[in-house]
Every structure is written in structure tokens, then in C-alpha cells.
């Protein structure tokens, strides 16, 4: 796990390089003229059942046209090359809609250099009818662009800091617990050495040597497992995130730091654990007493963490400074380590409160926790810290993903809950007589299709882009409530009264505007009336006013620069209705783009960080579950003789099994309760630092706790076979 973490900078660097190498936009000021070294390209992205598919339509203009990364040669017109993941998706049963949408011959696959990860869906379709002057088509003479590094936003910096602490701290807790596996047998060996003349210094040195050798062996085994596992990295995806084999290359400095940190932690924990043990020639005495654990300093740790977090960041810019980051990290560590400090006290209070009551398995479990509470809480600390960190991350992610201005909220003029509006656009260069609505209207699930032309205009000195919709009176009546209409009229839609966003548009008869970004000038016609949009209008809840114009009012120039658009009203209850619409549009023209305005697009950077962190949390929870299994097996093995004696005296195995399960479940339940409390407090504090309102997704938080409980219960159940073996009569033998 730590070697994987040491590979993250390399993986990110390789991913950034692949992103830069396949940039297909002319970001320079120079105009590119047609030559044998140019290619036309156009975005034809699509979505299938929630999965994004990156598509490009390309047309080489000469034999030396540049090739996209990962593509060996351009196929013939009408053919396409796809990524291996998309090839499998197209061949999978039940994906006939996608095969119909991308129904072009596949003549090759895209190499790793053209993909962000092995699971990315990408295709390149070669065409021979692309026009260089079309609005969405661009000409390139090379692929790739080197970007200067831009700092992350303070919110994402905070999220990354939280992710690193949350992912690595449970690993440290696991190492601290694993170092103490077999501690009782080690102490008995050291007592035997004291009997033959070794002094305390010698036994301490021998204990340190044993731990150092076993730690080095574990590091070597971990390195072998990492090297072996990275060969299969391309076949694994967590939260939609994957890496190539070469991406998992640890940075040498970080790998050396991993070795040093693990050794130092192992030796330190061993020396601390021996302070409570007196290893004498005639046996081992464990220091204990009737004094209860004190709560004040255990509560002081999380309180200190909250105070540090409160004073660490006074402005978002502090997150880019070393001192601000250090205080945030220390504060988070104090809060999460507070879980491991509070949990032993909670277990002790539980055993004291309920001791002497309940059935026999319950009594045995509580007595086992009284005698071995430290070992029980050590095995639970890892899962508790992981859950606390996951809860904090989820709370932070929920708050950051909330858009302060929810533009998707529907007012009184929006569609009903059972219907939605889609917008299909095609930049066909103003092709006369093109009729797309009748075909799209026959799509399963579509209730109505309204066709019109759409052109974007903006003030001459730059400013907010404004939309003009052009159609005849019959179609305009479907978009708005018109008092009367004749060719030459123009209408202005009024924003809904429930919308509180300011209107940035400026409309005045005779006003000079510019079409598109560099297009010709256009004069606003006389506005006949201000009207209300109908629910079928694609932007019915928009805060901006839109001009609805008849062809005569808009003029021939505006129609020539307009994009063919079809507004669709569809039933949400129809299965795969959005994919049916996309497929129908792609059959008309692969360059058709379909948008669903009611669906929030989210922040791509935040989405990428979110997927990476959730993937890491999933991996950590799996690791901690495995560590709990090892701890439980070690605990059963150390108590094998006691269990055998109990069975020999007539204790039913069912009673012992129930007590062992209870002994594992009770600390886990307390640990999850403490973890949820501290994790929620940490997430709320981090949101406050980011200046966001605190929002909790309680269903997800409960689900995280459920995953932690399921992992713990599964580890406890897997110890039952070892328990059956330990209760045989052979377990009474002792040397």
C-alpha cells in the first residue's frame, strides 16, 4: 500500500503527459492554412448508460497529416479506431444501442499513448465531408500542447491534504498493531534468555533485532507483491479510475522514506510495548492495576485538533503556504489519532458497566475484553481510523460538490417530474430544407420534437453571450405563449419570477451585436412582445432572456450562421430513453450533440480528485479488513490452550464461537460510533475552512459505517475455522 502511495506522483505525471500530448485544439494565435500536414477534427463525444465516451471525427488533408497519439495510421473514410475498453464494451451483450450508434467498421485499436487509463472509452472516426469553416470544426497541424503548471484551487488543496492523511494514517495504525502480533510468545522467549544469563539490555536488543529482521522481511515481501501486482494494474479499476503498469513506479526518494518510516515505527512501537512488561528469568509480569483510564487527555487530542484546524487557515491563500498546510495536517492527525485514544476508554467503560450481567457468551466476551482489551482495540483501531477518515472525506466531498447556485432547480415553468427536456444540436452550416425533428420524434420515449435554428450573439466589445432562436410561427408557439405571430415578428422570453439570478443579457431594437465569436455583425430586430416560455422550451428555467425570431426578422445571414437544433420532450420512465435519443441523433449525423439540461455536469477537477480518494479509501478498507483477520487469527492462536481447557471442562463450542464473535463485534461497534462522531466533526470543520455550508449525506455515511462493520464481521467469521482447530484435545499439550 505504501509503495503504491509512493507511485502516485509518477502516475499523475504520466497522466498529465498523456493529457498534454493529445490536446487537439489550436491554442495559438496563428491561423493554420490547409496543407499536406494538416487535419480537420471535430468533437463527437457521447454518453452510454452514464459512461462518458470521448469521440473525434477526423479528416486528414494530406499524406503527412499528424496522427493522434496511440493511432498508427488513419483508416479509410467511414471506418474508426477505438480503445480496447470501448472495443469490449461494443462487443458486450446487451449493448445493441451503442453498436447501433457507433455502427462503423472497426479497423484498429488505440495504443496506450492515446489513453488516460486502460478503461477509457475513446474512438476516432474518419470522414470525408467535413467543412473547415463549420463552427465546431478546427484545423490542426500537430497534436499536443505543453501547459504551465497551474496551482489547484484552495478547496482541492484541502481535499488532497485530507485524502493523503486519511489514506496513510490507517496504514500506520495497522503497522503499529501488526508489530505486536505474537508479543506474548516473544516475551516468553526473552524470559528463557534471561534464565540463561541475558540482562535486560540484551533482551531489549534481541527484541529490536527480531522486529527489525521481520520488518525487513515484510518490506521485501511487500515489494515482491507490489512488483507482481503492478503487472495486473491495467485490469483493475476502482471508482472508474485505472492506471497502466508503467504508472506504478515508486519515486526512489519516497520508496526509501517508506522503508525508513516502517522500520522506525516498528522499532518505536516495540520499545514502547516493552515498558509495560517485566521480563524476568522465571516468567513474564505484565504491569496492570485497578486504576481506570483517564479521559481528559484522550478528549484533549481531538479538541487540540479542532483548535489547530480553526486557527490554521484564515484565508484560502493560506492553503498554498507551508505553515498553513502543516497546521492542517497536524490538526487532522490529532483528530484521527483521537479515535485510537478514546476507543480503549470506551471499551473499558463498556466492560465495567455490563460486567456480571447477561448470558454466558456475553460474559465470556466481556471478560476477554477486560483481560485483553488492549489487543482488541489495537485490531479495531485501523478500521475505526479508516472509517473516521472516510466519513470526513465524504462530508467534505458532499459540501464541495454542492453548487451554491443550483441552476437545475425547476420552477413553475419547468417540465414535470415524469418528463424532461433534451436539446440536440448539429452545426450543419445552415443546410436548407434539413428536417431532423420528424425522425427524432419517432424515437422511443420521445413525446414531442420542436425544430428551430439557434445562433449565439454577443456585444461588439465582448460580454455575455446571448441566444437567438429562429423558427416559423408554428414552432415558436410551441416554445412560448405568443399573443399573435406573423413572419417578421420577434419575441423576448421573460425569466421565471422564482429565479433570483441576475439577467446578464441586453436586448434593444437596433442594437449591434456580433454572431459567434468572430462572425459578422447582426442588428437586433424590433421586439413585438415579451412572452412566457412553455415547459417544452429547453431553457424554461434560465435566468437569461432569449430572443425568439421568425426567419424574416432574423435575416438570411443569421440563418446561415445558425446551428440546427431540436428541442425534445421525453418520458423519464422509459428504459434507456437518453441512450435511444443519442443513438437516433447519431444515426442522422455522427456530429449531432445531445444535451440534457436538467443534469448537473459537476466540476471535472473535483470529480477526478473525488474518484481518486474514494478508490484509495476502498483499497485501505480492504487492507484493514485483511489486517483484522490476521489479528483475530493471532489472538485465537495465543488463546488456543485456554480454549482447549474450556472445551475439556464441557463448554459448548457454540458458546465459545459466540463469545469470540461478540469480542470482535463490541469494540467494532464502539469504534464505529466514535469514528462517525469524530469523522463528522472533522468533515464539518474542513468545510468551514473552505467557506462552504455544512451538508451531510447521511445515507452515504451510514453506508460507510456499514462497510466497516461488514468488513469486521467478515474477518471475525473467518476466524471460526481456526477456533474449531484450537479447541481440539491436542491443544492441551504444552511445552
XYZ file of C-alpha atoms in Angstrom:
735
model
C 0.000 0.000 0.000
C 2.805 2.418 0.861
C 4.698 1.602 -2.340
C 1.509 2.285 -4.254
C 1.252 5.657 -2.496
C 4.887 6.350 -3.435
C 3.879 5.754 -7.078
C 1.109 8.361 -7.113
C 3.387 11.267 -8.208
C 4.693 9.160 -11.115
C 1.184 8.116 -12.125
C -0.015 11.702 -12.032
C 2.980 12.902 -14.076
C 2.402 10.237 -16.740
C -1.321 11.034 -16.851
C -0.630 14.759 -17.266
C 1.782 13.990 -20.104
C -0.819 11.907 -21.921
C -3.369 14.700 -21.475
C -0.983 17.264 -22.924
C 0.109 15.063 -25.828
C -3.427 14.522 -27.135
C -4.734 18.111 -26.888
C -6.478 18.740 -30.208
C -7.236 22.469 -30.032
C -5.262 25.260 -31.686
C -4.393 27.371 -28.651
C -2.024 29.714 -30.515
C -2.967 32.992 -32.204
C -1.711 31.937 -35.634
C -4.111 30.785 -38.328
C -3.448 27.312 -39.766
C -3.909 27.008 -43.536
C -4.620 23.808 -45.412
C -1.613 21.702 -46.403
C -0.452 18.098 -46.605
C 0.447 18.418 -42.912
C -2.998 19.361 -41.580
C -6.067 17.519 -40.360
C -9.653 18.602 -39.662
C -11.099 17.489 -36.352
C -14.417 17.791 -34.548
C -15.692 16.634 -31.147
C -18.370 13.935 -31.264
C -18.380 12.868 -27.605
C -21.253 10.754 -26.368
C -22.540 9.040 -23.232
C -23.816 5.479 -22.843
C -25.603 4.492 -19.628
C -23.741 7.123 -17.662
C -20.301 6.254 -19.104
C -18.577 9.082 -20.982
C -17.128 8.198 -24.388
C -14.580 10.531 -25.977
C -15.129 10.727 -29.722
C -13.416 12.652 -32.502
C -14.311 12.941 -36.173
C -11.136 13.483 -38.218
C -10.351 14.138 -41.875
C -6.675 14.150 -42.934
C -5.959 16.782 -45.592
C -2.763 15.200 -46.884
C -0.495 12.166 -46.639
C 1.604 13.827 -43.905
C -1.349 14.732 -41.677
C -0.464 14.469 -37.970
C -1.677 11.364 -36.166
C -3.345 11.437 -32.742
C -1.280 9.745 -30.004
C -1.812 5.998 -29.973
C -3.047 5.856 -33.605
C -0.685 4.160 -36.092
C -2.451 5.235 -39.308
C -5.667 6.820 -40.472
C -8.266 4.311 -41.672
C -10.452 4.921 -44.708
C -13.477 7.251 -44.531
C -16.335 5.673 -42.635
C -14.022 3.483 -40.525
C -12.855 4.056 -36.975
C -10.240 3.055 -34.429
C -11.306 2.504 -30.816
C -9.721 1.989 -27.425
C -9.532 -1.613 -26.147
C -12.083 -0.833 -23.416
C -14.567 0.586 -25.945
C -13.988 -2.426 -28.213
C -15.026 -4.721 -25.335
C -17.990 -2.501 -24.479
C -19.233 -2.628 -28.063
C -18.886 -6.416 -28.167
C -20.615 -6.972 -24.815
C -24.132 -8.454 -24.938
C -26.968 -6.056 -24.200
C -25.203 -3.058 -25.746
C -27.026 -3.079 -29.067
C -27.957 0.605 -28.691
C -24.280 1.565 -28.571
C -23.414 -0.693 -31.510
C -26.209 0.967 -33.472
C -24.929 4.413 -32.516
C -21.300 3.660 -33.415
C -22.131 1.396 -36.316
C -18.877 1.901 -38.217
C -16.282 -0.752 -39.122
C -13.507 -1.058 -36.511
C -10.102 -1.437 -38.164
C -7.737 -0.945 -35.232
C -7.212 -0.098 -31.583
C -5.745 2.992 -29.931
C -2.447 2.465 -28.109
C -1.685 3.356 -24.501
C -0.135 6.700 -25.506
C -3.558 7.992 -26.529
C -5.444 6.920 -23.403
C -5.581 8.336 -19.894
C -6.082 4.886 -18.377
C -6.779 1.342 -19.637
C -10.522 1.687 -19.033
C -11.067 4.904 -21.002
C -13.581 4.844 -23.862
C -12.183 6.642 -26.945
C -12.764 6.436 -30.692
C -11.632 8.264 -33.841
C -13.994 8.237 -36.854
C -12.592 9.237 -40.266
C -14.850 11.358 -42.500
C -14.565 12.914 -45.954
C -17.302 15.596 -45.862
C -16.049 17.954 -43.147
C -16.007 21.691 -43.877
C -13.223 23.784 -42.388
C -15.491 26.803 -41.909
C -18.078 24.919 -39.820
C -18.396 26.311 -36.297
C -17.258 23.210 -34.404
C -14.610 22.013 -36.884
C -11.000 23.069 -36.418
C -7.775 22.573 -38.380
C -4.591 21.301 -36.750
C -1.017 20.785 -37.901
C 0.035 18.913 -34.760
C -1.401 17.329 -31.623
C -0.308 18.269 -28.130
C 0.362 21.379 -26.119
C 2.634 21.990 -23.129
C 0.782 23.673 -20.284
C 2.393 25.606 -17.480
C 1.513 24.133 -14.112
C -1.449 25.870 -12.531
C -1.993 25.716 -8.776
C -5.030 23.835 -7.576
C -7.854 25.796 -6.041
C -7.697 26.065 -2.226
C -10.686 23.724 -1.948
C -8.935 20.996 -3.938
C -5.682 21.542 -1.996
C -7.640 20.982 1.218
C -9.257 17.883 -0.258
C -5.884 16.449 -1.334
C -4.356 17.093 2.109
C -7.306 15.373 3.762
C -7.038 12.449 1.353
C -3.327 11.880 1.995
C -3.767 11.922 5.772
C -6.863 9.717 5.666
C -5.274 7.135 3.387
C -1.914 6.829 5.118
C -2.872 7.068 8.797
C -4.806 3.733 8.820
C -1.758 2.061 7.284
C 0.343 3.397 10.141
C -2.234 2.145 12.644
C -2.118 -1.301 11.039
C 1.696 -1.409 11.200
C 1.582 -0.400 14.869
C -0.827 -3.272 15.570
C 0.999 -5.816 13.403
C 4.323 -5.213 15.154
C 2.767 -6.531 18.375
C 1.475 -9.783 16.859
C 2.972 -12.690 18.812
C 4.090 -10.408 21.639
C 3.284 -12.929 24.377
C 5.370 -15.721 22.807
C 8.227 -13.281 22.240
C 8.168 -12.272 25.898
C 8.311 -15.951 26.966
C 11.339 -16.478 24.725
C 13.037 -13.452 26.267
C 12.292 -14.807 29.762
C 14.063 -18.045 28.809
C 17.059 -15.996 27.651
C 17.071 -14.124 30.975
C 17.186 -17.527 32.704
C 20.442 -18.406 30.910
C 22.114 -15.100 31.788
C 20.967 -12.346 29.433
C 20.373 -8.958 31.061
C 17.579 -6.502 30.260
C 19.662 -4.545 27.782
C 20.473 -7.720 25.894
C 16.827 -8.794 25.750
C 15.813 -5.329 24.512
C 18.453 -5.557 21.786
C 17.299 -9.056 20.812
C 13.660 -7.882 20.652
C 14.660 -4.950 18.455
C 16.682 -7.285 16.235
C 13.755 -9.682 15.844
C 11.414 -6.841 14.904
C 13.950 -5.293 12.513
C 14.533 -8.612 10.706
C 10.840 -9.429 10.448
C 10.070 -5.867 9.286
C 12.750 -6.051 6.592
C 11.393 -9.423 5.522
C 7.892 -7.941 5.380
C 9.136 -4.984 3.339
C 10.863 -7.359 0.907
C 7.713 -9.484 0.628
C 5.623 -6.352 0.148
C 7.942 -5.206 -2.630
C 7.624 -8.609 -4.351
C 3.825 -8.479 -4.057
C 3.826 -4.911 -5.381
C 6.021 -5.802 -8.371
C 3.819 -8.807 -9.107
C 0.564 -6.950 -8.624
C 1.538 -3.991 -10.805
C 1.660 -6.338 -13.796
C -2.128 -6.648 -13.480
C -2.727 -2.945 -12.796
C -4.326 -2.402 -16.203
C -7.097 -4.879 -15.443
C -8.265 -3.247 -12.203
C -10.477 -0.189 -11.914
C -11.752 1.366 -8.676
C -14.348 4.129 -8.875
C -13.735 4.331 -12.627
C -10.044 5.086 -12.112
C -7.259 2.900 -13.505
C -3.538 3.070 -14.244
C -1.087 1.499 -16.649
C 1.697 -0.773 -15.432
C 4.429 1.810 -16.034
C 2.471 4.355 -13.974
C 3.060 2.319 -10.805
C 6.738 3.191 -10.446
C 7.613 4.453 -6.950
C 9.787 7.527 -6.748
C 13.174 6.440 -5.306
C 13.168 9.054 -2.526
C 9.640 8.159 -1.432
C 10.410 4.417 -1.583
C 13.444 4.948 0.669
C 11.283 7.032 3.005
C 8.770 4.158 3.190
C 11.494 1.717 4.300
C 12.888 4.105 6.910
C 9.440 5.068 8.243
C 8.258 1.458 8.610
C 11.466 0.406 10.358
C 11.385 3.410 12.706
C 7.721 2.875 13.569
C 8.245 -0.843 14.190
C 11.203 -0.312 16.494
C 9.493 2.536 18.346
C 6.295 0.566 18.962
C 8.296 -2.446 20.170
C 10.208 -0.419 22.742
C 7.026 1.274 23.970
C 5.198 -2.040 24.318
C 8.015 -3.478 26.455
C 7.688 -0.712 29.042
C 4.560 -2.395 30.419
C 6.226 -5.806 30.585
C 8.804 -7.014 33.124
C 10.679 -9.921 31.521
C 12.269 -11.823 34.436
C 14.202 -15.149 34.480
C 11.244 -17.028 35.961
C 8.498 -15.561 33.800
C 6.766 -12.501 32.411
C 4.901 -9.977 34.538
C 2.520 -7.573 32.785
C 2.028 -4.323 34.620
C -1.643 -3.676 35.307
C -3.787 -2.258 38.048
C -7.259 -1.331 39.089
C -6.885 2.306 38.094
C -9.123 3.245 35.200
C -8.002 5.059 32.114
C -8.218 8.835 32.309
C -10.440 10.559 29.791
C -9.208 14.138 29.917
C -6.076 13.722 27.815
C -7.885 11.434 25.374
C -10.512 14.121 24.757
C -7.758 16.753 24.641
C -6.311 15.225 21.444
C -9.362 15.774 19.205
C -10.040 19.132 20.859
C -6.465 20.187 20.079
C -7.004 19.085 16.504
C -10.175 21.183 16.204
C -8.399 24.245 17.632
C -5.449 23.840 15.242
C -7.790 23.490 12.263
C -9.692 26.595 13.314
C -6.563 28.763 13.531
C -4.655 27.190 10.626
C -6.450 28.875 7.731
C -7.598 32.485 7.928
C -7.929 32.887 4.153
C -7.968 30.367 1.255
C -4.491 31.546 0.190
C -3.045 30.069 3.405
C -3.549 26.581 1.952
C -0.766 27.262 -0.563
C 1.698 28.063 2.222
C 3.833 25.595 4.167
C 2.702 26.724 7.622
C -0.994 26.520 6.765
C -0.643 23.037 5.292
C 1.424 21.855 8.277
C -1.198 23.077 10.769
C -3.994 21.413 8.797
C -2.083 18.123 8.705
C -1.267 18.254 12.452
C -4.866 19.135 13.261
C -6.213 16.247 11.185
C -3.719 13.828 12.738
C -4.738 14.927 16.232
C -8.404 14.394 15.445
C -7.951 10.988 13.821
C -5.437 9.762 16.405
C -8.031 10.820 18.960
C -10.118 7.893 17.700
C -7.416 5.469 18.829
C -7.147 7.271 22.186
C -10.867 7.409 23.000
C -11.662 3.840 21.888
C -9.766 1.986 24.703
C -11.506 4.153 27.310
C -14.912 3.413 25.730
C -14.212 -0.351 25.712
C -13.128 -0.255 29.362
C -16.258 1.634 30.401
C -18.446 -0.839 28.499
C -16.901 -3.871 30.192
C -17.223 -2.301 33.633
C -20.786 -1.171 33.070
C -22.179 -4.502 31.827
C -19.911 -6.952 33.654
C -21.807 -9.636 35.608
C -24.978 -9.477 33.512
C -26.256 -11.395 30.527
C -25.826 -14.887 29.087
C -22.622 -16.900 29.240
C -21.212 -15.937 25.778
C -21.715 -12.271 26.668
C -19.943 -12.778 29.996
C -17.030 -14.573 28.344
C -16.723 -11.815 25.732
C -16.694 -9.051 28.346
C -14.169 -10.963 30.488
C -11.985 -11.433 27.427
C -12.163 -7.708 26.723
C -11.233 -6.942 30.345
C -8.159 -9.169 30.169
C -7.156 -8.394 26.565
C -8.771 -5.007 25.914
C -5.580 -3.528 24.526
C -5.160 -6.206 21.862
C -8.874 -5.997 20.967
C -8.786 -2.239 20.456
C -5.485 -2.421 18.568
C -7.074 -4.576 15.898
C -10.090 -2.259 15.679
C -8.104 0.998 15.613
C -7.265 0.601 11.940
C -10.860 0.181 10.797
C -12.030 2.984 13.123
C -9.450 5.440 11.792
C -10.252 4.429 8.207
C -13.989 4.920 8.754
C -13.457 8.257 10.523
C -11.312 9.445 7.641
C -13.796 8.156 5.047
C -16.661 9.942 6.829
C -14.655 13.179 6.919
C -13.799 12.861 3.226
C -17.390 12.108 2.265
C -18.650 15.090 4.273
C -16.051 17.319 2.614
C -16.862 15.988 -0.852
C -20.605 16.424 -0.315
C -20.132 20.037 0.735
C -17.711 20.888 -2.099
C -19.901 19.282 -4.752
C -22.921 21.396 -3.751
C -23.296 24.188 -6.278
C -24.083 27.424 -4.429
C -26.392 28.314 -7.285
C -28.345 25.293 -8.357
C -29.247 26.107 -11.935
C -31.002 22.810 -12.399
C -33.794 23.553 -9.953
C -37.064 23.657 -11.781
C -39.556 26.422 -11.266
C -43.167 26.602 -12.183
C -42.384 26.722 -15.886
C -40.138 23.653 -15.916
C -41.203 20.205 -17.048
C -42.973 17.841 -14.695
C -41.250 15.111 -12.699
C -42.210 12.491 -15.307
C -40.874 14.439 -18.303
C -37.602 16.141 -19.148
C -36.237 18.258 -21.983
C -33.265 17.360 -24.211
C -31.501 19.509 -26.795
C -29.974 18.012 -29.947
C -27.672 20.317 -31.948
C -25.948 19.945 -35.302
C -23.726 22.571 -36.905
C -24.699 21.767 -40.494
C -23.702 25.137 -41.963
C -27.299 26.253 -42.418
C -28.235 23.413 -44.762
C -31.554 24.444 -46.318
C -34.513 22.119 -46.051
C -32.925 19.925 -43.348
C -35.625 18.298 -41.215
C -34.475 16.358 -38.172
C -37.438 16.694 -35.822
C -39.733 14.179 -37.620
C -37.089 11.448 -37.304
C -36.237 12.214 -33.670
C -39.941 12.392 -32.800
C -40.265 8.675 -33.595
C -37.603 7.756 -31.013
C -38.974 5.503 -28.231
C -39.834 7.611 -25.193
C -39.895 10.964 -27.044
C -43.205 12.833 -26.689
C -42.522 15.942 -28.782
C -39.789 17.314 -31.057
C -39.561 21.034 -31.898
C -37.098 22.127 -34.586
C -35.522 25.575 -34.773
C -32.265 27.357 -35.597
C -30.031 28.701 -32.853
C -27.339 31.360 -33.080
C -25.177 32.895 -30.354
C -24.662 36.666 -30.344
C -22.681 38.948 -28.044
C -21.885 42.674 -27.696
C -19.207 44.062 -30.010
C -16.873 44.862 -27.120
C -17.246 41.344 -25.748
C -19.510 40.294 -22.973
C -22.189 37.823 -22.043
C -23.260 35.550 -24.962
C -26.966 35.653 -25.774
C -29.140 33.166 -27.652
C -31.433 33.770 -30.620
C -33.874 31.008 -31.618
C -35.183 31.149 -35.179
C -38.297 29.274 -36.336
C -41.636 29.830 -38.029
C -44.687 30.865 -36.034
C -45.998 27.321 -35.704
C -42.835 26.157 -33.937
C -42.439 29.362 -31.905
C -45.910 28.799 -30.454
C -44.636 25.510 -29.077
C -41.778 27.331 -27.346
C -43.668 30.281 -25.874
C -47.158 31.639 -25.251
C -47.499 34.059 -28.170
C -50.379 36.564 -28.378
C -50.202 36.603 -32.193
C -47.465 35.878 -34.696
C -46.563 36.605 -38.302
C -43.326 36.382 -40.252
C -41.211 39.370 -39.241
C -42.117 39.298 -35.548
C -39.632 38.796 -32.703
C -40.384 37.976 -29.073
C -38.402 38.172 -25.856
C -38.850 35.454 -23.232
C -39.217 36.596 -19.625
C -37.242 34.724 -16.928
C -39.341 32.928 -14.287
C -40.308 35.060 -11.308
C -38.835 32.475 -8.905
C -35.330 32.923 -10.320
C -33.078 35.092 -8.155
C -30.047 35.151 -10.508
C -29.349 38.446 -12.295
C -30.097 38.659 -16.003
C -26.841 39.454 -17.862
C -28.418 39.888 -21.308
C -29.029 43.225 -23.044
C -31.675 43.415 -25.769
C -32.669 46.612 -27.570
C -34.092 47.118 -31.055
C -31.390 48.308 -33.460
C -28.544 47.221 -31.169
C -25.445 45.943 -32.989
C -24.242 42.507 -31.897
C -21.700 40.030 -33.254
C -22.607 36.480 -34.263
C -20.472 33.766 -32.700
C -17.009 34.944 -31.649
C -15.593 36.329 -34.883
C -18.685 36.320 -37.112
C -20.411 39.211 -38.896
C -22.444 41.885 -37.203
C -26.148 41.480 -36.581
C -28.841 44.015 -35.734
C -31.491 43.246 -33.133
C -34.932 43.457 -34.830
C -37.970 45.202 -33.395
C -39.323 43.236 -30.423
C -43.049 42.577 -30.790
C -43.762 41.465 -27.219
C -42.376 39.864 -24.066
C -43.773 36.352 -23.612
C -43.686 33.414 -21.201
C -41.842 30.246 -22.193
C -43.690 26.923 -22.261
C -42.491 23.790 -20.398
C -41.239 22.445 -23.745
C -38.804 25.343 -24.063
C -35.255 23.953 -23.460
C -34.199 26.841 -21.175
C -37.522 27.498 -19.447
C -35.875 27.983 -16.047
C -32.937 30.036 -17.293
C -32.354 33.433 -15.712
C -31.355 34.910 -19.095
C -33.828 36.300 -21.609
C -33.818 34.738 -25.074
C -34.910 36.265 -28.359
C -37.386 34.226 -30.421
C -37.320 35.416 -34.037
C -39.143 34.461 -37.195
C -36.942 33.889 -40.312
C -37.744 37.290 -41.782
C -36.898 39.090 -38.546
C -33.621 37.187 -38.095
C -32.370 37.617 -41.677
C -30.511 35.306 -44.066
C -27.078 35.951 -42.501
C -28.217 34.814 -39.061
C -29.850 31.691 -40.519
C -26.632 30.826 -42.392
C -24.609 31.031 -39.154
C -27.175 29.214 -37.022
C -26.994 25.709 -35.652
C -29.830 23.274 -36.361
C -31.444 22.461 -33.011
C -34.227 20.133 -31.934
C -35.865 20.515 -28.534
C -37.142 17.162 -27.287
C -39.597 16.376 -24.512
C -39.220 12.783 -23.305
C -40.652 10.491 -20.640
C -38.242 9.677 -17.836
C -39.875 6.326 -17.106
C -38.886 4.813 -20.465
C -35.871 2.485 -20.162
C -32.619 3.865 -21.645
C -34.531 6.779 -23.158
C -31.491 9.075 -23.157
C -29.417 6.460 -24.971
C -32.231 5.973 -27.501
C -32.200 9.721 -28.192
C -28.415 9.826 -28.590
C -28.479 6.818 -30.902
C -31.231 8.302 -33.077
C -29.311 11.589 -33.373
C -26.048 9.797 -34.215
C -27.802 7.845 -36.977
C -28.853 11.144 -38.557
C -25.318 12.548 -38.283
C -22.417 11.449 -36.034
C -21.715 15.125 -35.312
C -25.058 15.576 -33.537
C -24.551 16.575 -29.882
C -27.286 15.873 -27.350
C -27.506 17.690 -24.017
C -29.818 17.076 -21.077
C -30.039 20.438 -19.249
C -31.619 19.009 -16.111
C -28.460 17.007 -15.354
C -25.689 18.776 -13.448
C -22.300 18.444 -15.117
C -20.229 18.952 -11.968
C -16.622 20.056 -11.658
C -14.209 17.813 -13.647
C -11.267 18.574 -11.331
C -13.334 17.867 -8.222
C -14.728 14.722 -9.822
C -11.204 13.463 -10.587
C -9.984 14.068 -7.026
C -13.163 12.502 -5.643
C -12.728 9.315 -7.668
C -9.059 9.023 -6.711
C -9.785 9.461 -3.000
C -12.725 7.049 -2.941
C -10.622 4.485 -4.790
C -7.910 4.890 -2.161
C -10.396 4.617 0.716
C -11.769 1.397 -0.784
C -8.275 -0.081 -1.031
C -7.464 0.961 2.547
C -10.654 -0.620 3.906
C -9.762 -3.877 2.147
C -6.271 -3.729 3.654
C -7.598 -3.042 7.162
C -10.110 -5.901 6.868
C -7.250 -8.239 5.972
C -5.226 -6.916 8.905
C -8.134 -7.518 11.280
C -8.317 -11.098 10.077
C -4.614 -11.561 10.822
C -5.064 -10.028 14.278
C -8.059 -12.224 15.078
C -6.224 -15.362 13.944
C -3.222 -14.389 16.076
C -5.499 -13.833 19.071
C -7.129 -17.268 18.656
C -3.732 -18.938 18.342
C -2.425 -17.273 21.510
C -5.521 -18.427 23.463
C -5.557 -21.930 21.972
C -4.636 -23.644 25.278
C -7.231 -21.700 27.277
C -9.923 -22.542 24.711
C -8.946 -26.215 24.773
C -9.225 -26.275 28.581
C -12.683 -24.698 28.446
C -13.882 -27.307 25.929
C -12.332 -30.083 28.038
C -14.400 -28.872 31.002
C -17.584 -29.092 28.948
C -18.053 -25.618 27.468
C -20.038 -25.926 24.183
C -18.182 -24.814 21.100
C -21.205 -22.711 20.099
C -20.794 -20.709 23.288
C -17.106 -20.104 22.584
C -17.802 -19.133 18.955
C -20.475 -16.638 20.039
C -18.168 -15.149 22.654
C -15.353 -14.757 20.111
C -17.729 -13.020 17.665
C -19.038 -10.728 20.418
C -15.486 -9.969 21.492
C -14.799 -8.783 17.942
C -18.121 -7.018 17.303
C -18.366 -4.977 20.517
C -15.121 -2.987 20.023
C -16.023 -2.531 16.364
C -19.439 -1.097 17.254
C -17.924 1.320 19.736
C -15.140 2.173 17.309
C -17.620 2.972 14.514
C -19.650 5.168 16.855
C -16.538 7.117 17.877
C -15.320 7.198 14.263
C -18.627 8.565 12.924
C -18.647 11.313 15.575
C -15.053 12.431 15.069
C -15.215 11.975 11.282
C -18.337 14.143 11.042
C -16.726 16.820 13.224
C -13.583 16.759 11.074
C -15.528 16.981 7.810
C -17.647 19.854 9.106
C -14.536 21.735 10.245
C -12.828 21.261 6.863
C -15.936 22.549 5.087
C -15.888 25.583 7.353
C -12.252 26.204 6.376
C -13.279 26.057 2.708
C -16.069 28.545 3.344
C -18.809 26.093 2.372
C -22.036 25.328 4.233
C -22.050 22.044 6.118
C -24.138 19.405 4.323
C -24.297 15.755 5.321
C -25.271 12.865 3.093
C -26.489 10.632 5.918
C -27.268 7.630 3.725
C -23.658 7.567 2.483
C -22.280 7.996 5.991
C -24.375 5.078 7.221
C -23.215 3.050 4.226
C -19.541 3.739 5.094
C -20.138 2.574 8.657
C -21.934 -0.484 7.269
C -18.957 -1.331 5.051
C -16.631 -1.073 8.046
C -18.938 -3.248 10.166
C -19.283 -5.810 7.368
C -15.504 -5.984 6.952
C -15.061 -6.504 10.701
C -17.799 -9.134 10.944
C -16.416 -10.952 7.906
C -12.953 -11.061 9.483
C -14.471 -12.433 12.714
C -16.406 -15.148 10.857
C -13.289 -16.232 9.003
C -11.606 -16.969 12.342
C -14.150 -19.684 13.222
C -12.260 -22.497 11.389
C -9.140 -21.604 13.394
C -11.271 -21.622 16.550
C -12.538 -25.171 15.833
C -8.963 -26.374 15.380
C -7.837 -24.670 18.595
C -10.471 -26.406 20.721
C -9.277 -29.952 19.972
C -7.799 -32.027 22.814
C -4.369 -31.728 21.184
C -4.436 -28.079 22.203
C -3.917 -29.118 25.856
C -0.313 -30.108 25.131
C 2.146 -27.554 26.421
C 5.934 -27.373 26.417
